[in-house]
Short mmCIF file of C-alpha atoms in Angstrom, two decimals:
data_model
loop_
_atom_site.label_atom_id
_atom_site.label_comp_id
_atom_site.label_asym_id
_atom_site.label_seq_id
_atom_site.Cartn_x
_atom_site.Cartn_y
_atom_site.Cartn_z
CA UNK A 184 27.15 37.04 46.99
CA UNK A 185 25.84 33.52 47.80
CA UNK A 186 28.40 30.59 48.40
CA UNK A 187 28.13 28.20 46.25
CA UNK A 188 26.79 25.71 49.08
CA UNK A 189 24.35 27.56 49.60
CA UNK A 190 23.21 28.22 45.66
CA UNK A 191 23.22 24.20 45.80
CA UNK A 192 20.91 24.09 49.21
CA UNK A 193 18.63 26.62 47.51
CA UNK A 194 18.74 24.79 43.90
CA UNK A 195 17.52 21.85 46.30
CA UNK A 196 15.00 23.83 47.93
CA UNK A 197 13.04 25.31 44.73
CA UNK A 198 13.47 21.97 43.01
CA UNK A 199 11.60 20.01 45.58
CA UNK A 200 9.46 22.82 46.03
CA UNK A 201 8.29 22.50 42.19
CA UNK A 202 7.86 18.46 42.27
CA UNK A 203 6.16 18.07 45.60
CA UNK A 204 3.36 20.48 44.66
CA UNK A 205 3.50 18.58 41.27
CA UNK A 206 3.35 14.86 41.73
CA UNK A 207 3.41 14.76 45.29
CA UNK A 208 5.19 14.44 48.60
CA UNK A 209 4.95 10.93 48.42
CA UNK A 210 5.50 10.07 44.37
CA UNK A 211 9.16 12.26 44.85
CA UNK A 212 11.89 10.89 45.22
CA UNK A 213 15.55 11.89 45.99
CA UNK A 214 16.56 10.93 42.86
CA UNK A 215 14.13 12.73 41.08
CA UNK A 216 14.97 16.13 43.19
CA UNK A 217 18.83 15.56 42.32
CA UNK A 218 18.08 15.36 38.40
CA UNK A 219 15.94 18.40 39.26
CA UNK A 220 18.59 20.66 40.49
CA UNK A 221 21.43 18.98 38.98
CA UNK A 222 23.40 18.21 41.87
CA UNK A 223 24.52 14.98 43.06
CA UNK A 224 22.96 12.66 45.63
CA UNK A 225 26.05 13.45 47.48
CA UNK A 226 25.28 17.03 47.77
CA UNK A 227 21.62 16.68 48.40
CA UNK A 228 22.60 14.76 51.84
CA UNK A 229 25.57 17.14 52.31
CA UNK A 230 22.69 19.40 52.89
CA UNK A 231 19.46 17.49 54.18
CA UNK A 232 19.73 14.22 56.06
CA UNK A 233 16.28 12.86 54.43
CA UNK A 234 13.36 13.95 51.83
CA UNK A 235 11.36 14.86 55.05
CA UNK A 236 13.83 17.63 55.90
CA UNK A 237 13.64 18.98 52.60
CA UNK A 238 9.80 19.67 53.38
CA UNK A 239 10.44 20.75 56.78
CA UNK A 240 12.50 23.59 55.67
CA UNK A 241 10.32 24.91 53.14
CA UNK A 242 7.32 25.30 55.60
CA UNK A 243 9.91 26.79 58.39
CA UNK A 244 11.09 29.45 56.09
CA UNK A 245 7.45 30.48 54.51
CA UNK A 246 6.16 30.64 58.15
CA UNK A 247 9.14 32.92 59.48
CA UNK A 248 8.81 35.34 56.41
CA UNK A 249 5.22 35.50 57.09
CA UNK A 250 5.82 35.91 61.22
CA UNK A 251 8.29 38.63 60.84
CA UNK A 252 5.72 40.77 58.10
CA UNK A 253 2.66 40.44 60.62
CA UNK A 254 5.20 41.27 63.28
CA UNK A 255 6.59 45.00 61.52
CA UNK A 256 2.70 45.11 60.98
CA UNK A 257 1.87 45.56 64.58
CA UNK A 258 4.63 47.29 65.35
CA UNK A 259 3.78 49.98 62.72
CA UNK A 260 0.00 50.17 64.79
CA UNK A 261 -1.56 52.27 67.49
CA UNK A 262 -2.93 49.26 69.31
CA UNK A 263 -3.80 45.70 68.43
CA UNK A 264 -6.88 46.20 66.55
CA UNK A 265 -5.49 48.50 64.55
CA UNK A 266 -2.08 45.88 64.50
CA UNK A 267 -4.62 42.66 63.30
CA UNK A 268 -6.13 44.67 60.75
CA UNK A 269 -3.07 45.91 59.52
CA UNK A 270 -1.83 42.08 59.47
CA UNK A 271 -4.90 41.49 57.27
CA UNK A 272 -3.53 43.68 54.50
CA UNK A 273 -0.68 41.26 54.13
CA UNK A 274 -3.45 38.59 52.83
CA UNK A 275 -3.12 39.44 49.40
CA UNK A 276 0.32 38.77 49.48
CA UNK A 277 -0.35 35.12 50.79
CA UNK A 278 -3.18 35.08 47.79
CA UNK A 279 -1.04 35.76 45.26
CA UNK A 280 1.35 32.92 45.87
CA UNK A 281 1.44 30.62 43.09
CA UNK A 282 -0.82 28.29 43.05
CA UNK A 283 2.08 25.37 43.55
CA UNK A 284 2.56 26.65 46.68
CA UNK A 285 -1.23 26.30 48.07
CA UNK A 286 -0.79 22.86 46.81
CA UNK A 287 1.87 22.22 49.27
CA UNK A 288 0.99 23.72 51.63
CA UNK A 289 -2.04 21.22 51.62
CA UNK A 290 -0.11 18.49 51.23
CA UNK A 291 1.92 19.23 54.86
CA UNK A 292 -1.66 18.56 56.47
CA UNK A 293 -1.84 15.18 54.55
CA UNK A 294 2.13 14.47 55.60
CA UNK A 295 1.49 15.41 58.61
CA UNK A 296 -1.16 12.80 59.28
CA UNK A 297 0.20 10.25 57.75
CA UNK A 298 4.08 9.83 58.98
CA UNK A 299 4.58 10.87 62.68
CA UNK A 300 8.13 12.56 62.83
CA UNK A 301 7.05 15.36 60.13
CA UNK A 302 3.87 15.42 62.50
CA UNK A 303 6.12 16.09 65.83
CA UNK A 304 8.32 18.39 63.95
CA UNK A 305 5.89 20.30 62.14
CA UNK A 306 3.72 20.96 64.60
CA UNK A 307 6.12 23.03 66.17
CA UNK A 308 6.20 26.06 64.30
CA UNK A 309 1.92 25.68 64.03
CA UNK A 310 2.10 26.08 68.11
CA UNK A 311 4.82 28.85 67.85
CA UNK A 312 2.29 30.90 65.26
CA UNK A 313 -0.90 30.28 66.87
CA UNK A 314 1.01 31.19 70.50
CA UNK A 315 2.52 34.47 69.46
CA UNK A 316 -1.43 35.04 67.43
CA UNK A 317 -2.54 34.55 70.86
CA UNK A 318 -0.04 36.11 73.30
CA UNK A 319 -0.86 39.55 71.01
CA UNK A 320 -4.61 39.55 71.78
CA UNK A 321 -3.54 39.19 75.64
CA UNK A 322 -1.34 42.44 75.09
CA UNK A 323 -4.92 43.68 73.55
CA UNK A 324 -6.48 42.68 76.57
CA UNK A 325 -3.82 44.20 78.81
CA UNK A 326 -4.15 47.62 77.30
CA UNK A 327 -7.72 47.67 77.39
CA UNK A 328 -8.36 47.88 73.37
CA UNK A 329 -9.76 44.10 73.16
CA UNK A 330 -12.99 42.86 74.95
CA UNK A 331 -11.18 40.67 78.83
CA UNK A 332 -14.43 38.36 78.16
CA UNK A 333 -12.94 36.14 75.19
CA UNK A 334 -10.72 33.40 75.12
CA UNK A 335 -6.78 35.10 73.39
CA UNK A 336 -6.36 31.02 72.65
CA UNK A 337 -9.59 30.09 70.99
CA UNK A 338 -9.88 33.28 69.49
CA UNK A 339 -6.74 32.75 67.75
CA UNK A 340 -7.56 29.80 66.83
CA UNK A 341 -10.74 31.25 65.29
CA UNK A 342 -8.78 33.56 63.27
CA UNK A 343 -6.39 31.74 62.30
CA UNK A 344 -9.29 28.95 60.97
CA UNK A 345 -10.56 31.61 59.05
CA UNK A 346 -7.94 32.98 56.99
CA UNK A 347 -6.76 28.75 56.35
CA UNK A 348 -10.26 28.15 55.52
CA UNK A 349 -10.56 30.96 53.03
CA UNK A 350 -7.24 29.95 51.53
CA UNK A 351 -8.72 26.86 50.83
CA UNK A 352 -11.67 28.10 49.18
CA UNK A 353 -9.22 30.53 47.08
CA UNK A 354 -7.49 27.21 46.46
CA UNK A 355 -10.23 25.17 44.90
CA UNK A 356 -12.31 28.50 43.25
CA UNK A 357 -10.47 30.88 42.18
CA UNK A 358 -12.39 32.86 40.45
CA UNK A 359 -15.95 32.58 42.61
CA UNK A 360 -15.14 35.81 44.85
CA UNK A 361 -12.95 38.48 45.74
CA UNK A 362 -11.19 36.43 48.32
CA UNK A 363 -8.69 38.37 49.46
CA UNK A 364 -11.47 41.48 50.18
CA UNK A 365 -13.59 38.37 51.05
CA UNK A 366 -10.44 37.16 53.82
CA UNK A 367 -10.17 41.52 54.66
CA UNK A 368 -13.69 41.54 55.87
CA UNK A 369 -14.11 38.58 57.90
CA UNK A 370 -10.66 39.79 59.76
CA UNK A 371 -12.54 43.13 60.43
CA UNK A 372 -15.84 41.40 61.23
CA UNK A 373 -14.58 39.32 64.09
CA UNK A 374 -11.53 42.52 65.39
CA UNK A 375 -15.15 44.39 65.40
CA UNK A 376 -16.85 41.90 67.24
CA UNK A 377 -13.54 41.63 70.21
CA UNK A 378 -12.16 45.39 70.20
CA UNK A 379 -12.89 47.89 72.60
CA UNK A 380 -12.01 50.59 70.12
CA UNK A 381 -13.90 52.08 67.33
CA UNK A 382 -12.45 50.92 63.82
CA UNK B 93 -31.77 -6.00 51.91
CA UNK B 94 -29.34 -4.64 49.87
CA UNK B 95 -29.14 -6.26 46.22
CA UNK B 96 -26.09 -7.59 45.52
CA UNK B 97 -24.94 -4.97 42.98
CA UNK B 98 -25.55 -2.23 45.83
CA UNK B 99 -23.39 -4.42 48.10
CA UNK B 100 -20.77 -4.28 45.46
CA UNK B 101 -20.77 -0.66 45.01
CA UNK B 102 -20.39 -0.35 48.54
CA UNK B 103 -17.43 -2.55 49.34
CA UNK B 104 -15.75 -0.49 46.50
CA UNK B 105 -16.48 2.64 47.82
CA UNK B 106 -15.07 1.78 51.16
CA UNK B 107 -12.23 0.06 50.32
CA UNK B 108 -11.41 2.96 48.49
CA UNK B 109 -12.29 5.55 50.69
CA UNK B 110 -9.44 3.33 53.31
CA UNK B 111 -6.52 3.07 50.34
CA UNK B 112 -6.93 6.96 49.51
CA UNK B 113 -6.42 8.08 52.86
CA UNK B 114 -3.85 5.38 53.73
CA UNK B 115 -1.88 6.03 50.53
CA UNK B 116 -3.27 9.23 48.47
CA UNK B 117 -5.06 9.20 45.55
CA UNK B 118 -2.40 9.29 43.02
CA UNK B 119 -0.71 6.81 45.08
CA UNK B 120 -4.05 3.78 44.86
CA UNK B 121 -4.75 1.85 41.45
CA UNK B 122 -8.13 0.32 40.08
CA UNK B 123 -6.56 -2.92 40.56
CA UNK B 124 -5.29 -2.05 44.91
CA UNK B 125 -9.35 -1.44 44.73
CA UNK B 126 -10.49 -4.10 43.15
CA UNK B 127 -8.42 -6.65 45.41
CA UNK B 128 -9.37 -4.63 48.90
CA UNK B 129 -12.27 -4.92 47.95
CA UNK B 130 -12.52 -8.50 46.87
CA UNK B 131 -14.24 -7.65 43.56
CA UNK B 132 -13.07 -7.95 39.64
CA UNK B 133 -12.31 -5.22 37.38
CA UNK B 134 -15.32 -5.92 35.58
CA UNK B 135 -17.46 -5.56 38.71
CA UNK B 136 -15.36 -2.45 39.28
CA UNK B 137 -16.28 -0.52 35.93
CA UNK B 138 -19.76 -2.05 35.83
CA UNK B 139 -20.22 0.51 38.96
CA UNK B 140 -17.91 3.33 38.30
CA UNK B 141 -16.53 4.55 34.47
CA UNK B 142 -12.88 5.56 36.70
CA UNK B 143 -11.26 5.87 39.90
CA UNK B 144 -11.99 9.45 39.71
CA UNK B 145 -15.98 9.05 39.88
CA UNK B 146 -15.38 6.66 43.19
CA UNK B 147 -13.53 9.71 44.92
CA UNK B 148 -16.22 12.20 43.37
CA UNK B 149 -19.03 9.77 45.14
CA UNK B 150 -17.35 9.57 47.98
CA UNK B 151 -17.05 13.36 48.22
CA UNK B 152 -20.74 13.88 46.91
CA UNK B 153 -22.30 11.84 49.62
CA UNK B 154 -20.60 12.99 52.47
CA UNK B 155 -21.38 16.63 51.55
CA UNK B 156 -25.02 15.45 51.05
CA UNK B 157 -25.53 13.80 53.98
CA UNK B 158 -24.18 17.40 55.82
CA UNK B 159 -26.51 19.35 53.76
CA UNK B 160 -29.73 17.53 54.96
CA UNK B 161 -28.90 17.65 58.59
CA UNK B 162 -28.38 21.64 58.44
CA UNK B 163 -31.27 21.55 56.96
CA UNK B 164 -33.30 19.61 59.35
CA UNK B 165 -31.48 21.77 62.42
CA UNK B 166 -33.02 24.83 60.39
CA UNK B 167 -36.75 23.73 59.87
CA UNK B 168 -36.26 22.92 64.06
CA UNK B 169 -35.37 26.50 64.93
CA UNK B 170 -37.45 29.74 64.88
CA UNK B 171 -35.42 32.34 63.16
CA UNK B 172 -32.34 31.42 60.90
CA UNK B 173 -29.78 32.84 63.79
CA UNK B 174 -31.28 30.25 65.48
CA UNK B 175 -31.04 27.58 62.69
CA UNK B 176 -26.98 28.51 62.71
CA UNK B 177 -27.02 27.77 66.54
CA UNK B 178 -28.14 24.56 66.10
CA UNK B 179 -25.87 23.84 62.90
CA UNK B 180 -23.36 24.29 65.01
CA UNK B 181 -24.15 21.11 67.11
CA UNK B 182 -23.27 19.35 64.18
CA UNK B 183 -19.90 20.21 64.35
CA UNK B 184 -18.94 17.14 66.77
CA UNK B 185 -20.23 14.94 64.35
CA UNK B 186 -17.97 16.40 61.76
CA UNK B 187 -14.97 16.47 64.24
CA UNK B 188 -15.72 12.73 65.01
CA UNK B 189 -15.28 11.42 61.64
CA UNK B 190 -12.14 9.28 61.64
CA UNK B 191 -8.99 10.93 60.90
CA UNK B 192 -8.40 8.60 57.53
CA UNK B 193 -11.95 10.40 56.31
CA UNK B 194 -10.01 13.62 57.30
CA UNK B 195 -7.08 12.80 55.32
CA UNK B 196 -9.46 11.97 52.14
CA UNK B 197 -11.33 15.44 52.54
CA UNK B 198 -7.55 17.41 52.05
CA UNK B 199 -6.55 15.17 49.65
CA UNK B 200 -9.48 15.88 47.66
CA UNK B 201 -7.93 19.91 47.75
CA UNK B 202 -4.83 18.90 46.21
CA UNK B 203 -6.68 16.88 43.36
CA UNK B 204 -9.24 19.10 42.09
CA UNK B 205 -6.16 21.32 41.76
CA UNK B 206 -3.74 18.51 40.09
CA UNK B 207 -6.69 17.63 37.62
CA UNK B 208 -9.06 19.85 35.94
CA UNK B 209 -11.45 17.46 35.13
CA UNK B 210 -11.77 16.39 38.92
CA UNK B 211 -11.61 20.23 39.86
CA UNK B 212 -14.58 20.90 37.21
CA UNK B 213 -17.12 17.76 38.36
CA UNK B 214 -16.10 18.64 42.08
CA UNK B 215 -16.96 22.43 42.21
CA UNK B 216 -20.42 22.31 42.01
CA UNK B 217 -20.88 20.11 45.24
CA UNK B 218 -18.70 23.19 46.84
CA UNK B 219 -21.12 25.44 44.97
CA UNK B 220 -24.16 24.08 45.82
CA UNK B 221 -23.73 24.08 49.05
CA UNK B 222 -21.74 27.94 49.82
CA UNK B 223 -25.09 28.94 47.60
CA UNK B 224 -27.37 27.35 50.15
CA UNK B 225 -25.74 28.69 53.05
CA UNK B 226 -26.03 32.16 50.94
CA UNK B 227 -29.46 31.47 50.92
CA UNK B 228 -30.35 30.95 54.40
CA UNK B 229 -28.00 34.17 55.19
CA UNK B 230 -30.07 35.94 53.12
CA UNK B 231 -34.06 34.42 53.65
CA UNK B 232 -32.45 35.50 57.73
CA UNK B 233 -31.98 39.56 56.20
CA UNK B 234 -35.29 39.13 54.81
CA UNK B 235 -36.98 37.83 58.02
CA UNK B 236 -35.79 40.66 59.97
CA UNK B 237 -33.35 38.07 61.67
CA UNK B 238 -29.83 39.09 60.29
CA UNK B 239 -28.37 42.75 59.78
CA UNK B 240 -29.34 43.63 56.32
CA UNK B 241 -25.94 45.64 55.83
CA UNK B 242 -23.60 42.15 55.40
CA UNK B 243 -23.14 40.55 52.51
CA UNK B 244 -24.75 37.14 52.33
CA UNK B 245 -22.51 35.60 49.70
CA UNK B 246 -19.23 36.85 51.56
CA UNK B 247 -20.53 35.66 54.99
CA UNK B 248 -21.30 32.28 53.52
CA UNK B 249 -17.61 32.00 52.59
CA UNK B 250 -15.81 33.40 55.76
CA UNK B 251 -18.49 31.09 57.84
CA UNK B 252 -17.73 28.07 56.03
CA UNK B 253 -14.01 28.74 55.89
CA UNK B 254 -14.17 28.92 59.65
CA UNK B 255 -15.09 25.39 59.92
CA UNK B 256 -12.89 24.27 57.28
CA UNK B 257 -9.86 25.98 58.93
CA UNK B 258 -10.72 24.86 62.26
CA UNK B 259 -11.28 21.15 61.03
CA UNK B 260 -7.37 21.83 59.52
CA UNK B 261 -5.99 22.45 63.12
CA UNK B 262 -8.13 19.64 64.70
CA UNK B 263 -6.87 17.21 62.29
CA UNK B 264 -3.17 18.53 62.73
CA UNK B 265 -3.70 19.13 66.62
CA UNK B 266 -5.97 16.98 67.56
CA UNK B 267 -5.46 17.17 71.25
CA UNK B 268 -4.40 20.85 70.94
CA UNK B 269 -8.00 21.99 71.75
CA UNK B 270 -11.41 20.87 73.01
CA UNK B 271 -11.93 21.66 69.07
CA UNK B 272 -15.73 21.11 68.80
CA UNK B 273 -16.17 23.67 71.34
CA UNK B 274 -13.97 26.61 69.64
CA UNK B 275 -15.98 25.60 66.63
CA UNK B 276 -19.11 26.37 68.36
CA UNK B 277 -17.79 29.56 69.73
CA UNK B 278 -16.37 31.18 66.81
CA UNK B 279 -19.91 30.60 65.20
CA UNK B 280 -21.63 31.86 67.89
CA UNK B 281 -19.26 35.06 67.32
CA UNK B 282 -19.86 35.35 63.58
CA UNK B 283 -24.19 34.92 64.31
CA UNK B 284 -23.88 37.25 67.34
CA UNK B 285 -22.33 40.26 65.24
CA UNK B 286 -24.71 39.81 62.05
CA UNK B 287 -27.88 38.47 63.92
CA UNK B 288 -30.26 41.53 65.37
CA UNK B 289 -32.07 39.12 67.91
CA UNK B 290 -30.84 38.14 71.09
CA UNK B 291 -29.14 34.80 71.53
#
């Protein structure tokens, strides 16, 4: 069972959730997110020194949940290929998140920009995601099953532009394609392109 | 010389195109505009019917202006794996746009998804231009250029999400990468695998 502090941090938590993907990052308040959750102001900062934190902790947690699926995914794999396009079966989960949740996740990029602490803190867990991306094509390289000619930063990089980049199209057009068979394909076009093994 | 009116409709347009990225879109009123600007609300509506239609011409011409210089870096090049190449030159123009233009391009995500009537008008700039990439894909299968066995629609979508994405992590990260030239590369990976000539 949950303790009641922490059905209050998680009241917070979905509440903010729900009206920054609504109005806003910028046009909530912590007034509004009290009224929200109905709990006091008092509570909220029991909880989360600031609004920014609030935001902070929602992208921490959907990164880690996502981390720790890709990571049983290549740990349930022969080899890396095999591991990344394993990973890329866990798009459609990511696709199916409601549409509030694209929406915010957008608006961290425009948060980010503008105010420089969520920037410095933010970017932390973008570097931790894009190292361990990376670090796992070395291990590719290392056992021979992905092409020692490319780049294990810039490729992640690559890959990691690709699935954002369809998200974003998915974001704005529904409808126009297939996108997570779309997002499947251009995962197995460029693990083609760098592996060493057949697929 | 510009006339007068055109001056106008410029001043609004970048004043705007500042207070949007500064302060969001939902965040900016006709009347911030009209006094950045140094122009009355008359002037204002005389030009534009709503606040909306000065983001949607913001949006419109900068896609525009991207459109006609792929297409000149196509009608340069020999075969359209070749034309891609050279697209991808462009890519440090795109990356040297100022962040606050950056800023405007993500918040333009997040409104076409708050409001319909923005996400209906600004679709078919997205449209037009994944079906002219489509195009070229596909006038390169019929050449001879590009493996007929991909699907031109689809690799429209994963190439243009790979820009997109990448111009995500340059505008988080700016000094993360030497971001133009990952751009370039992961291109050059995507035309490599389809293209059946030798680059």
């Amino acid at each position: 069972m949950q303790s009641r502090s922490e059905v209050t941090r998680q009241k917070i938590l979905s509440s903010a959730t729900r009206l920054f993907s609504l109005n806003g990052y910028d046009c909530t308040g912590v007034a509004e997110i009290c009224d929200a959750a109905g709990v006091s102001k008092g509570a909220f900062y029991h909880h989360f020194p600031s609004k920014q934190d609030v935001f902070l902790n929602i992208l921490n947690a959907w990164l880690d949940q996502l981390s720790s699926q890709m990571q049983n995914a290549r740990l349930a794999s022969q080899n890396v290929p095999e591991g990344l396009i394993a990973m890329s079966d866990l798009v459609d989960q990511v696709f199916q998140m409601s549409k509030n949740h694209y929406s915010l996740f957008f608006e961290f990029w425009i948060q980010a920009m503008r105010h420089p602490e969520i920037w410095q803190t933010a970017i932390a867990p973008y570097h931790r995601f894009q190292t361990w991306l990376a670090a796992l094509l070395q291990s590719g390289i290392n056992e021979g099953s992905i092409d020692p000619s490319i780049s294990a930063d810039d490729t992640s990089r690559i890959m990691i532009a690709m699935v954002l980049g369809l998200l974003l199209q998915a974001f704005f057009d529904p409808i126009g394609a297939a996108w997570g068979n779309v997002t499947r394909s251009g995962i197995k076009t460029m693990v083609t392109r760098i592996s060493r093994r057949p697929l």
